[in-house]
């Protein structure tokens, strides 16, 4: 009879190179006939023998392939096979849209892969969003993150920001915006900023439901670009 230790090793051996395994999920999917303590002790022993590599608490990999960094492996895991489980926030997000040329060693992201509200691994800060990260939801969250942190983006390129705002408005999905705003907290001034951009480009939206007609929201001035 094959030993549980060997079954665990065989599972890791069956995976493509640099595949990350969340051992909590592995236990629940394939090893519940073992006690949890026995399973996790076995995993730790296998890692101590160098057969698998511990990336962080609960995350292991068989082998990090040559030319691939630990950071690459973790980002691939948190973003998912189809890049549909994660998204950058913070400086990496601003860099994505060329809003600034300033770089940061800290990488912040949202990922549906984590169970806790926040996890820190080396220079990665991973947060769990309160919605699933499909294409439209991700675009809305990106916009809200950028607008909410508008004044904190170092050396903001306002022309690039105007181009980003125009592009976002042209592909705006109101249903996704309502879903995100109904589940994730953003400042009223951020929502007012988004509405201002959409109204400027005459994009129909239902964002007024989150705002008060009696309030005067101070939002930045944005350059309107010709269509």
Tab-separated table of C-alpha atoms in Angstrom:
chain	number	residue	atom	x	y	z
A	1	UNK	CA	0.000	0.000	0.000
A	2	UNK	CA	1.358	3.421	-0.965
A	3	UNK	CA	2.220	5.599	2.024
A	4	UNK	CA	0.521	8.945	2.525
A	5	UNK	CA	3.925	10.630	2.397
A	6	UNK	CA	4.530	9.160	-1.047
A	7	UNK	CA	1.027	10.143	-2.183
A	8	UNK	CA	1.791	13.753	-1.260
A	9	UNK	CA	5.115	13.645	-3.115
A	10	UNK	CA	3.460	12.010	-6.141
A	11	UNK	CA	0.859	14.768	-6.216
A	12	UNK	CA	3.532	17.466	-6.356
A	13	UNK	CA	5.441	15.458	-8.990
A	14	UNK	CA	2.315	15.356	-11.186
A	15	UNK	CA	2.122	19.155	-11.437
A	16	UNK	CA	3.715	21.405	-14.061
A	17	UNK	CA	6.858	23.203	-12.940
A	18	UNK	CA	6.477	26.127	-10.529
A	19	UNK	CA	2.859	25.209	-9.711
A	20	UNK	CA	1.854	26.579	-6.302
A	21	UNK	CA	-0.162	24.368	-3.959
A	22	UNK	CA	-2.321	25.674	-1.107
A	23	UNK	CA	-1.985	22.702	1.227
A	24	UNK	CA	-5.168	23.509	3.165
A	25	UNK	CA	-7.142	23.004	-0.041
A	26	UNK	CA	-5.046	19.965	-0.959
A	27	UNK	CA	-5.895	18.334	2.344
A	28	UNK	CA	-9.623	19.003	1.947
A	29	UNK	CA	-9.641	17.735	-1.654
A	30	UNK	CA	-7.495	14.623	-1.426
A	31	UNK	CA	-6.217	13.704	2.043
A	32	UNK	CA	-9.088	13.852	4.528
A	33	UNK	CA	-8.575	10.167	5.369
A	34	UNK	CA	-5.460	11.359	7.234
A	35	UNK	CA	-5.725	13.505	10.345
A	36	UNK	CA	-4.922	17.163	9.710
A	37	UNK	CA	-1.974	17.057	12.098
A	38	UNK	CA	-0.464	14.035	10.372
A	39	UNK	CA	-0.934	15.602	6.937
A	40	UNK	CA	0.676	18.927	7.818
A	41	UNK	CA	3.535	17.239	9.672
A	42	UNK	CA	4.179	15.126	6.574
A	43	UNK	CA	4.195	18.217	4.344
A	44	UNK	CA	6.631	19.981	6.678
A	45	UNK	CA	8.967	16.976	6.729
A	46	UNK	CA	8.924	16.705	2.940
A	47	UNK	CA	9.774	20.414	2.722
A	48	UNK	CA	12.585	20.071	5.300
A	49	UNK	CA	14.064	17.311	3.125
A	50	UNK	CA	14.135	19.691	0.150
A	51	UNK	CA	11.674	17.653	-1.920
A	52	UNK	CA	9.242	20.577	-2.048
A	53	UNK	CA	9.756	24.275	-1.288
A	54	UNK	CA	7.808	26.350	1.240
A	55	UNK	CA	6.845	29.755	-0.201
A	56	UNK	CA	4.891	31.011	2.796
A	57	UNK	CA	2.534	29.653	5.415
A	58	UNK	CA	0.286	27.153	3.646
A	59	UNK	CA	1.824	27.617	0.173
A	60	UNK	CA	4.319	25.191	-1.326
A	61	UNK	CA	5.818	24.467	-4.722
A	62	UNK	CA	7.591	21.384	-6.048
A	63	UNK	CA	10.354	23.340	-7.718
A	64	UNK	CA	10.900	26.898	-8.885
A	65	UNK	CA	12.079	26.583	-12.460
A	66	UNK	CA	15.317	28.145	-13.620
A	67	UNK	CA	14.890	31.752	-14.701
A	68	UNK	CA	11.716	32.157	-12.636
A	69	UNK	CA	11.717	34.057	-9.336
A	70	UNK	CA	9.716	33.353	-6.203
A	71	UNK	CA	7.888	36.627	-6.869
A	72	UNK	CA	6.915	35.425	-10.371
A	73	UNK	CA	5.627	32.132	-8.981
A	74	UNK	CA	3.507	33.845	-6.346
A	75	UNK	CA	2.087	36.438	-8.747
A	76	UNK	CA	1.157	33.709	-11.238
A	77	UNK	CA	-0.646	31.888	-8.449
A	78	UNK	CA	-2.539	34.904	-7.103
A	79	UNK	CA	-3.525	36.082	-10.591
A	80	UNK	CA	-4.732	32.620	-11.648
A	81	UNK	CA	-4.293	30.570	-14.810
A	82	UNK	CA	-6.428	32.918	-16.907
A	83	UNK	CA	-5.399	36.117	-15.065
A	84	UNK	CA	-8.942	36.241	-13.706
A	85	UNK	CA	-8.246	35.851	-9.987
A	86	UNK	CA	-6.050	38.846	-9.297
A	87	UNK	CA	-5.361	42.492	-10.131
A	88	UNK	CA	-2.731	45.055	-9.215
A	89	UNK	CA	-3.511	48.019	-6.991
A	90	UNK	CA	-1.117	50.682	-5.746
A	91	UNK	CA	1.999	51.583	-7.707
A	92	UNK	CA	1.847	48.607	-10.078
A	93	UNK	CA	-1.635	49.728	-11.117
A	94	UNK	CA	-0.481	53.303	-11.731
A	95	UNK	CA	2.485	51.994	-13.718
A	96	UNK	CA	0.171	49.773	-15.777
A	97	UNK	CA	-1.556	52.853	-17.183
A	98	UNK	CA	1.639	54.960	-17.310
A	99	UNK	CA	0.190	57.411	-14.795
A	100	UNK	CA	3.625	57.682	-13.200
A	101	UNK	CA	7.144	56.475	-13.908
A	102	UNK	CA	7.922	56.094	-10.209
A	103	UNK	CA	8.429	52.456	-9.187
A	104	UNK	CA	8.047	50.695	-5.865
A	105	UNK	CA	9.472	47.459	-4.499
A	106	UNK	CA	6.177	46.848	-2.678
A	107	UNK	CA	3.616	45.043	-4.817
A	108	UNK	CA	-0.026	45.368	-3.806
A	109	UNK	CA	-2.824	43.341	-5.323
A	110	UNK	CA	-6.308	41.995	-4.868
A	111	UNK	CA	-6.781	38.264	-5.277
A	112	UNK	CA	-9.711	35.899	-4.922
A	113	UNK	CA	-7.189	33.169	-4.080
A	114	UNK	CA	-6.705	34.172	-0.451
A	115	UNK	CA	-9.119	33.250	2.328
A	116	UNK	CA	-8.072	35.918	4.852
A	117	UNK	CA	-8.668	39.637	4.391
A	118	UNK	CA	-4.978	40.372	3.891
A	119	UNK	CA	-1.765	38.413	3.561
A	120	UNK	CA	1.845	39.621	3.414
A	121	UNK	CA	4.559	37.566	1.764
A	122	UNK	CA	7.962	39.220	1.408
A	123	UNK	CA	7.307	42.357	-0.687
A	124	UNK	CA	3.779	41.285	-1.674
A	125	UNK	CA	0.658	42.612	0.043
A	126	UNK	CA	-2.369	40.587	-1.041
A	127	UNK	CA	-5.897	41.650	-0.157
A	128	UNK	CA	-9.164	39.820	-0.695
A	129	UNK	CA	-11.754	41.780	-2.706
A	130	UNK	CA	-15.416	41.442	-1.802
A	131	UNK	CA	-16.447	40.677	-5.386
A	132	UNK	CA	-15.268	38.181	-7.967
A	133	UNK	CA	-12.627	39.638	-10.265
A	134	UNK	CA	-14.031	39.251	-13.748
A	135	UNK	CA	-13.084	41.668	-16.561
A	136	UNK	CA	-15.739	44.328	-15.882
A	137	UNK	CA	-15.469	44.235	-12.084
A	138	UNK	CA	-11.707	44.555	-12.312
A	139	UNK	CA	-11.946	47.604	-14.601
A	140	UNK	CA	-14.300	49.323	-12.162
A	141	UNK	CA	-12.111	48.555	-9.133
A	142	UNK	CA	-9.032	49.804	-11.002
A	143	UNK	CA	-10.798	53.093	-11.735
A	144	UNK	CA	-12.004	53.534	-8.160
A	145	UNK	CA	-8.532	52.765	-6.782
A	146	UNK	CA	-6.938	55.294	-9.128
A	147	UNK	CA	-9.504	58.011	-8.451
A	148	UNK	CA	-9.472	57.515	-4.692
A	149	UNK	CA	-5.677	57.839	-4.632
A	150	UNK	CA	-5.449	60.554	-7.307
A	151	UNK	CA	-3.635	63.044	-5.061
A	152	UNK	CA	-1.247	60.384	-3.746
A	153	UNK	CA	0.066	59.182	-7.113
A	154	UNK	CA	3.649	60.490	-7.243
A	155	UNK	CA	4.533	62.662	-10.244
A	156	UNK	CA	1.133	62.011	-11.818
A	157	UNK	CA	1.111	62.449	-15.600
A	158	UNK	CA	-2.163	64.352	-16.021
A	159	UNK	CA	-2.322	63.823	-19.789
A	160	UNK	CA	-1.963	60.061	-19.344
A	161	UNK	CA	-4.601	60.232	-16.627
A	162	UNK	CA	-6.970	62.079	-18.984
A	163	UNK	CA	-6.420	59.401	-21.625
A	164	UNK	CA	-7.068	56.696	-19.060
A	165	UNK	CA	-10.259	58.430	-17.895
A	166	UNK	CA	-11.551	58.719	-21.461
A	167	UNK	CA	-10.770	55.066	-22.222
A	168	UNK	CA	-12.464	53.908	-19.034
A	169	UNK	CA	-15.569	56.007	-19.712
A	170	UNK	CA	-15.930	54.585	-23.213
A	171	UNK	CA	-15.956	51.025	-21.865
A	172	UNK	CA	-17.914	51.713	-18.694
A	173	UNK	CA	-20.219	48.988	-17.349
A	174	UNK	CA	-22.809	50.397	-14.936
A	175	UNK	CA	-23.975	46.991	-13.710
A	176	UNK	CA	-20.422	46.116	-12.661
A	177	UNK	CA	-19.999	49.508	-10.968
A	178	UNK	CA	-23.177	49.001	-8.928
A	179	UNK	CA	-22.043	45.517	-7.898
A	180	UNK	CA	-18.626	46.758	-6.794
A	181	UNK	CA	-19.961	49.796	-4.937
A	182	UNK	CA	-22.604	47.679	-3.212
A	183	UNK	CA	-19.910	45.385	-1.814
A	184	UNK	CA	-16.727	47.434	-1.450
A	185	UNK	CA	-16.276	50.718	0.403
A	186	UNK	CA	-15.080	53.809	-1.456
A	187	UNK	CA	-15.333	57.463	-0.442
A	188	UNK	CA	-18.306	59.489	-1.634
A	189	UNK	CA	-15.854	61.954	-3.188
A	190	UNK	CA	-14.330	59.083	-5.202
A	191	UNK	CA	-17.737	58.077	-6.539
A	192	UNK	CA	-18.484	61.735	-7.337
A	193	UNK	CA	-15.159	61.947	-9.198
A	194	UNK	CA	-16.081	58.888	-11.263
A	195	UNK	CA	-19.536	60.293	-11.999
A	196	UNK	CA	-17.992	63.589	-13.099
A	197	UNK	CA	-15.822	61.779	-15.649
A	198	UNK	CA	-18.733	59.716	-16.955
A	199	UNK	CA	-21.004	62.745	-17.192
A	200	UNK	CA	-18.274	64.687	-18.973
A	201	UNK	CA	-18.267	62.034	-21.713
A	202	UNK	CA	-22.073	61.744	-21.588
A	203	UNK	CA	-21.964	58.138	-20.395
A	204	UNK	CA	-25.224	57.023	-18.806
A	205	UNK	CA	-24.761	55.868	-15.211
A	206	UNK	CA	-26.656	55.321	-11.961
A	207	UNK	CA	-23.999	56.538	-9.544
A	208	UNK	CA	-26.165	59.331	-8.129
A	209	UNK	CA	-27.810	56.708	-5.897
A	210	UNK	CA	-24.610	56.707	-3.816
A	211	UNK	CA	-24.421	60.509	-3.585
A	212	UNK	CA	-26.402	63.335	-2.045
A	213	UNK	CA	-27.689	66.264	-4.069
A	214	UNK	CA	-27.207	68.407	-0.973
A	215	UNK	CA	-23.472	67.702	-0.746
A	216	UNK	CA	-20.757	69.541	-2.646
A	217	UNK	CA	-18.068	66.987	-3.418
A	218	UNK	CA	-14.672	68.458	-4.171
A	219	UNK	CA	-13.146	66.505	-7.045
A	220	UNK	CA	-10.095	67.186	-9.210
A	221	UNK	CA	-10.298	68.966	-12.547
A	222	UNK	CA	-9.894	66.593	-15.469
A	223	UNK	CA	-8.971	67.553	-19.009
A	224	UNK	CA	-11.562	66.381	-21.494
A	225	UNK	CA	-10.043	64.783	-24.567
A	226	UNK	CA	-11.728	64.931	-27.971
A	227	UNK	CA	-13.267	61.634	-29.044
